Tab-separated table of C-alpha atoms in Angstrom:
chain	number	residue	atom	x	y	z
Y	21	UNK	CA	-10.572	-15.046	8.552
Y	22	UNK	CA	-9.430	-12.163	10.583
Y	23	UNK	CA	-6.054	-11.466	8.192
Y	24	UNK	CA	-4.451	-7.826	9.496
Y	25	UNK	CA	-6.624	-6.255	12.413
Y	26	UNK	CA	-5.552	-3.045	13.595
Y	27	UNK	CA	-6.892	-1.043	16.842
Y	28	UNK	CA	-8.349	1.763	16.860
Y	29	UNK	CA	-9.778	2.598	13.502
Y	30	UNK	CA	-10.409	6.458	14.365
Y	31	UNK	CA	-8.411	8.472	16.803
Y	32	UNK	CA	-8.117	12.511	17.618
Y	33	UNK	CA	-5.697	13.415	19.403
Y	34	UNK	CA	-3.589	16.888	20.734
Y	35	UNK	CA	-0.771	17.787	19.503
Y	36	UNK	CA	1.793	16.735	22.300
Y	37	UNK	CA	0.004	13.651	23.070
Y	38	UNK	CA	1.389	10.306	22.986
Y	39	UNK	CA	-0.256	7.553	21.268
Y	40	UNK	CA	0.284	3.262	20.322
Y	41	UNK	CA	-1.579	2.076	16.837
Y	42	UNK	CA	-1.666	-1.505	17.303
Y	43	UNK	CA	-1.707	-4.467	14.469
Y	44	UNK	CA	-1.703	-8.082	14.724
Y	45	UNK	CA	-1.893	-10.454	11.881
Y	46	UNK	CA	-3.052	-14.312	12.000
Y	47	UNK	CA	-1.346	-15.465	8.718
Y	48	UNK	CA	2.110	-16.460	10.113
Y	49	UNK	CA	3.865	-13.921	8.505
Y	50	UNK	CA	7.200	-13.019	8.489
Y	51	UNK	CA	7.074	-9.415	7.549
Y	52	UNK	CA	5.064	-6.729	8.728
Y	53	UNK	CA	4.635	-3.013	7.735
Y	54	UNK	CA	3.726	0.265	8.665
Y	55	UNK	CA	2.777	3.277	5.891
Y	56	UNK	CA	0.910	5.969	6.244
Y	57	UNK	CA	-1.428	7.414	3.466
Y	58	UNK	CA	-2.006	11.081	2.297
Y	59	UNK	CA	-4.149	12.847	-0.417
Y	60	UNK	CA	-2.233	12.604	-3.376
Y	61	UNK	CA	0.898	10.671	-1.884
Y	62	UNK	CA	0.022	6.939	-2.473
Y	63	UNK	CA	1.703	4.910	0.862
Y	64	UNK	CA	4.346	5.665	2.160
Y	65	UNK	CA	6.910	3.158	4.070
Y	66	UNK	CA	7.263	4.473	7.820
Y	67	UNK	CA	8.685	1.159	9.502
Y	68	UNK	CA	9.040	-2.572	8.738
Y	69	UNK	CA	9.887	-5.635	10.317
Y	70	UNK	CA	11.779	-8.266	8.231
Y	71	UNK	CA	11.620	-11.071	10.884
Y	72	UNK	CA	10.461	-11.112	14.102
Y	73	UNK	CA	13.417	-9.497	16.226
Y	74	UNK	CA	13.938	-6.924	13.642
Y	75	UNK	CA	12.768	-3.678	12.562
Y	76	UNK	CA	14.587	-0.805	10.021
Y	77	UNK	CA	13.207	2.641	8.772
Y	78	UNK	CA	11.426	3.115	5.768
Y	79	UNK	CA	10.875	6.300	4.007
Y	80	UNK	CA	9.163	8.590	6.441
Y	81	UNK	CA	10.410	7.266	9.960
Y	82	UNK	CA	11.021	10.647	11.882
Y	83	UNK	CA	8.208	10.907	14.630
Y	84	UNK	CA	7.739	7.492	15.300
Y	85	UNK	CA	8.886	4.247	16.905
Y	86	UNK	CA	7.574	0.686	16.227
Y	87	UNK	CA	8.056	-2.410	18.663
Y	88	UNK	CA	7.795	-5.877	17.391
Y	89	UNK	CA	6.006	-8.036	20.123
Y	90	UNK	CA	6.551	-11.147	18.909
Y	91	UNK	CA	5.421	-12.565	15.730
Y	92	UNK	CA	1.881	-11.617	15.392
Y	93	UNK	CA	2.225	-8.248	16.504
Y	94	UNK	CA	4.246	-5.001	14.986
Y	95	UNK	CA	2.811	-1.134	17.183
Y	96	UNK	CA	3.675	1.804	15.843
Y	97	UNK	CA	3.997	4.606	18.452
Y	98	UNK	CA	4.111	8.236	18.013
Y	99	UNK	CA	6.094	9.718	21.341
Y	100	UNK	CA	4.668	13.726	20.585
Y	101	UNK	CA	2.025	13.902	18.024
Y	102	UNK	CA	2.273	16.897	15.428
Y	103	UNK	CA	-0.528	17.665	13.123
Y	104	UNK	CA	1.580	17.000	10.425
Y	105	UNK	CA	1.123	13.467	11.330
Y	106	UNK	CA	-2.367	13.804	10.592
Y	107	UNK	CA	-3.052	10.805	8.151
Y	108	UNK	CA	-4.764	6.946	7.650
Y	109	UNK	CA	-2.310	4.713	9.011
Y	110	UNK	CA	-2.163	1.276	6.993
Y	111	UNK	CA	-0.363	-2.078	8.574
Y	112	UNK	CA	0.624	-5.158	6.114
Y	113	UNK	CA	1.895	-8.575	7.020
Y	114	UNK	CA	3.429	-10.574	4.379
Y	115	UNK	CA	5.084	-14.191	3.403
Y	116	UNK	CA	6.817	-13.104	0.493
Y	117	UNK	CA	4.438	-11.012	-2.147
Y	118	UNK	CA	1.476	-9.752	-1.926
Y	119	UNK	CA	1.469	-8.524	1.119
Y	120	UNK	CA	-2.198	-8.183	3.404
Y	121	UNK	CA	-3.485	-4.958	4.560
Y	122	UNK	CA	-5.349	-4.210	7.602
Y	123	UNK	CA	-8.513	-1.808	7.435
Y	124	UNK	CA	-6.499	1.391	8.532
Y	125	UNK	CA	-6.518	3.801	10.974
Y	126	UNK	CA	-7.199	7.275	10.895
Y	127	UNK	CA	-5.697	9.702	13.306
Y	128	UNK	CA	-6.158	13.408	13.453
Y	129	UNK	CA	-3.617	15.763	15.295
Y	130	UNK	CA	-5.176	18.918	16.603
R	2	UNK	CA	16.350	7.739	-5.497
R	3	UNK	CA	13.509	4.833	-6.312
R	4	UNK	CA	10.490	6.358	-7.723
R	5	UNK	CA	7.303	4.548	-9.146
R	6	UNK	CA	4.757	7.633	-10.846
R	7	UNK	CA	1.222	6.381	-12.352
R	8	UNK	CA	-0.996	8.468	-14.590
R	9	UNK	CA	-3.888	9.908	-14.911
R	10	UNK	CA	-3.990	10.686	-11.435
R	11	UNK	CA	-7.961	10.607	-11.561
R	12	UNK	CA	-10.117	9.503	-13.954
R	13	UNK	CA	-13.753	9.528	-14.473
R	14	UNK	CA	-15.831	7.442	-17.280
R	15	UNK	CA	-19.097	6.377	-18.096
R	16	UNK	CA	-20.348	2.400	-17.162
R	17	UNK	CA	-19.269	0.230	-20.234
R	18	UNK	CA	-15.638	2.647	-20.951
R	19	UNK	CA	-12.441	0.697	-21.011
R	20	UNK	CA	-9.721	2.418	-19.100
R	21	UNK	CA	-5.862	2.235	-19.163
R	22	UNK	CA	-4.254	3.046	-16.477
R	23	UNK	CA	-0.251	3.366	-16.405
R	24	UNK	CA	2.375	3.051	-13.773
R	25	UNK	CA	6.072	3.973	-14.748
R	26	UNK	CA	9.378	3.173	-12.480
R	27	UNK	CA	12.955	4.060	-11.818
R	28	UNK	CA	14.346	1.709	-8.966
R	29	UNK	CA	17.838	0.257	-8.923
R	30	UNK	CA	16.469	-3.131	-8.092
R	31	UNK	CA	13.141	-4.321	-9.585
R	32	UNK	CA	12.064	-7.542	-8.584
R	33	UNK	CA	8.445	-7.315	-9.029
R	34	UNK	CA	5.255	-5.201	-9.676
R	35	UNK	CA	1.620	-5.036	-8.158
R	36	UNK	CA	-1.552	-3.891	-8.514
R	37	UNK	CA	-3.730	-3.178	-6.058
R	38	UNK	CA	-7.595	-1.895	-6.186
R	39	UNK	CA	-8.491	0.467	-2.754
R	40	UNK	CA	-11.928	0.925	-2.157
R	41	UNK	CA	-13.174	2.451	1.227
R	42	UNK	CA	-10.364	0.883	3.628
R	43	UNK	CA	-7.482	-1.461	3.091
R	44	UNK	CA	-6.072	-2.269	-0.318
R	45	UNK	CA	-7.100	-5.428	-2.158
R	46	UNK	CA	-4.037	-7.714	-4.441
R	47	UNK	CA	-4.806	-7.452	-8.055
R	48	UNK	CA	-2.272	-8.753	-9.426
R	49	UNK	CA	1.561	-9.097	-9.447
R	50	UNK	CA	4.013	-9.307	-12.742
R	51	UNK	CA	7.536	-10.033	-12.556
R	52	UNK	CA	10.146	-10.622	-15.350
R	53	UNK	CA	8.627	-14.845	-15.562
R	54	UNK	CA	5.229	-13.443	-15.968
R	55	UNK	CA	4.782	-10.131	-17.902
R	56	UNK	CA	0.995	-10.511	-18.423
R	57	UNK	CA	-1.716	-11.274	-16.112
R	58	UNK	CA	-5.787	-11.263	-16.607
R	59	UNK	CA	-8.476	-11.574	-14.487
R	60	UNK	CA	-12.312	-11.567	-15.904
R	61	UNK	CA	-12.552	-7.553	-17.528
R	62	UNK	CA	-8.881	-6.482	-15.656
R	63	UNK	CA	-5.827	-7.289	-16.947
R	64	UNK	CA	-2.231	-5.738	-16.815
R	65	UNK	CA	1.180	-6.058	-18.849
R	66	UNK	CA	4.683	-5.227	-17.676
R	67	UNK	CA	7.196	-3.401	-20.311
R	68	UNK	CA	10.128	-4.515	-18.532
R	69	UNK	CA	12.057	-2.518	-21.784
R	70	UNK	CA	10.221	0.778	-20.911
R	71	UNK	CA	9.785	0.195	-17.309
R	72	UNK	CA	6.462	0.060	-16.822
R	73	UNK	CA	3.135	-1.349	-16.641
R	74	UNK	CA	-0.780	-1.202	-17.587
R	75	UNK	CA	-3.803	-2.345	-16.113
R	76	UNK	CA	-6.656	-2.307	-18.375
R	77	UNK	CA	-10.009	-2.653	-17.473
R	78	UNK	CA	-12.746	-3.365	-19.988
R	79	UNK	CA	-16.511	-2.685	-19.823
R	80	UNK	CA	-16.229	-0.608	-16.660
R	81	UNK	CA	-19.229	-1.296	-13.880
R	82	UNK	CA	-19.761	1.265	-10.988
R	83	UNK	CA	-18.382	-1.157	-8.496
R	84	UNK	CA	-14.975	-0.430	-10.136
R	85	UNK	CA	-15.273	2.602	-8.835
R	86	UNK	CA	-11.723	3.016	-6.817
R	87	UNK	CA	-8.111	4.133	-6.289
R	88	UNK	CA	-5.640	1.286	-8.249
R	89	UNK	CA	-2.354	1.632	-6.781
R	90	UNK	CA	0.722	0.125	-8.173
R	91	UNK	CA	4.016	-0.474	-6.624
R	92	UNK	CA	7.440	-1.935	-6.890
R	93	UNK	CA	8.666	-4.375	-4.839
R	94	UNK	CA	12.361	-3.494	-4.479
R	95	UNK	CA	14.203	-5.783	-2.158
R	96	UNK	CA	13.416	-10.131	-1.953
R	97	UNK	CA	15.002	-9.835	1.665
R	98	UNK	CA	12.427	-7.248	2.846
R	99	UNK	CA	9.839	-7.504	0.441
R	100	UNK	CA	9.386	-3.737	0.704
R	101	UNK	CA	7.440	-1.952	-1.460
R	102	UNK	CA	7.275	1.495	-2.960
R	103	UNK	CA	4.239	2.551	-3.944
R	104	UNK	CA	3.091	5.029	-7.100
R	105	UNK	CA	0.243	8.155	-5.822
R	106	UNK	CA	-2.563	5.936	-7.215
R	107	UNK	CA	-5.422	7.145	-9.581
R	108	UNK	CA	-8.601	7.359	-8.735
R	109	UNK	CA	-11.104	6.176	-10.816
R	110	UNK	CA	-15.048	6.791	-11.469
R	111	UNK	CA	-17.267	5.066	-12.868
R	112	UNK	CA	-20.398	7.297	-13.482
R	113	UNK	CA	-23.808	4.910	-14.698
């Protein structure tokens, strides 16, 4: 029962530097999301992907880019990392409610 | 501007406590409303109330939506350690997108 898996769970990078989260889910969802989590801010919405072929903004889009693959997979790609990007990155597939979260990724920005 | 706010934004209690834990929203479109219990990674489903089911339960949790007061309450009674946690709640606010917005969560502990 893998669910969401995203790759890598911990990351550092320089600000500048370019970087891909991945997520893939095994469900046969429709939907997949991207938020990103802060002290104090719940998640927030960066990206989603009603249907595979589609992607809109959420709330917090600037600074990033998503791709989805095909089905299974949704990436989420910052092009120049700023350290105000600093956060745990959270992916969710979904049917139609709840939706599934993957373990997270956290990402630093020096 | 959709908004979903919860209070207290932390909490701590001692093992045996019941809690209340609230989660208030302004969105133009409601079409339902989660709970969801974070522990060290990804968030877990709790539970999910819409306008055909107003009250859930679940062994010592349980939750109630006010669609009148827009708003909702998860209770949990005879609080253990392992409930220990940050409950989120959010809104889901579209059934083409199923996207969510989510409140700032409290965090809970449970001291023994």
């Amino acid at each position: 029962n893998a669910g969401v898996t995203q790759t890598p769970k911990f990351q550092v990078l320089k600000t500048g530097q370019s970087m891909t989260l991945q997520c893939a889910q095994d469900m046969n969802h429709n939907s997949m999301y991207w938020y990103r989590q802060d002290p104090g801010m719940g998640l927030r919405l960066i990206y989603y992907s009603a249907s595979e072929g589609t992607t809109d903004k959420g709330e917090v889009p600037n600074g990033y880019n998503v791709s989805r693959l095909n089905k299974r997979e949704f990436s989420l790609r910052l092009e120049s990392a700023a350290p105000s990007q600093t956060s745990v990155y959270f992916c969710a597939s979904s049917a139609d409610q709840p939706q599934h979260f993957g373990d997270g990724t956290r990402l630093s920005i020096l | 501007e959709d908004k979903v706010v919860q209070s207290p934004l932390s909490l701590v209690v001692h093992e045996g406590d019941t809690v209340t834990l609230n989660c208030s929203y302004e969105v133009t479109n409601f079409r339902s409303l989660l709970w969801y219990k974070q522990e060290k990674k990804a968030p877990t489903f709790l539970f999910m109330l819409t306008s055909s089911g107003i009250e859930k339960k679940s062994g010592r949790l349980s939750s109630i939506l006010d669609k009148k007061e827009l708003s909702s309450i998860l209770n949990i009674t005879a609080t253990q350690t392992g409930d220990s946690a940050i409950y989120l709640c959010a809104v889901e606010i579209s059934s083409n997108t199923g996207k969510l917005i989510f409140g700032q969560g409290t965090t809970l502990q449970v001291k023994p």
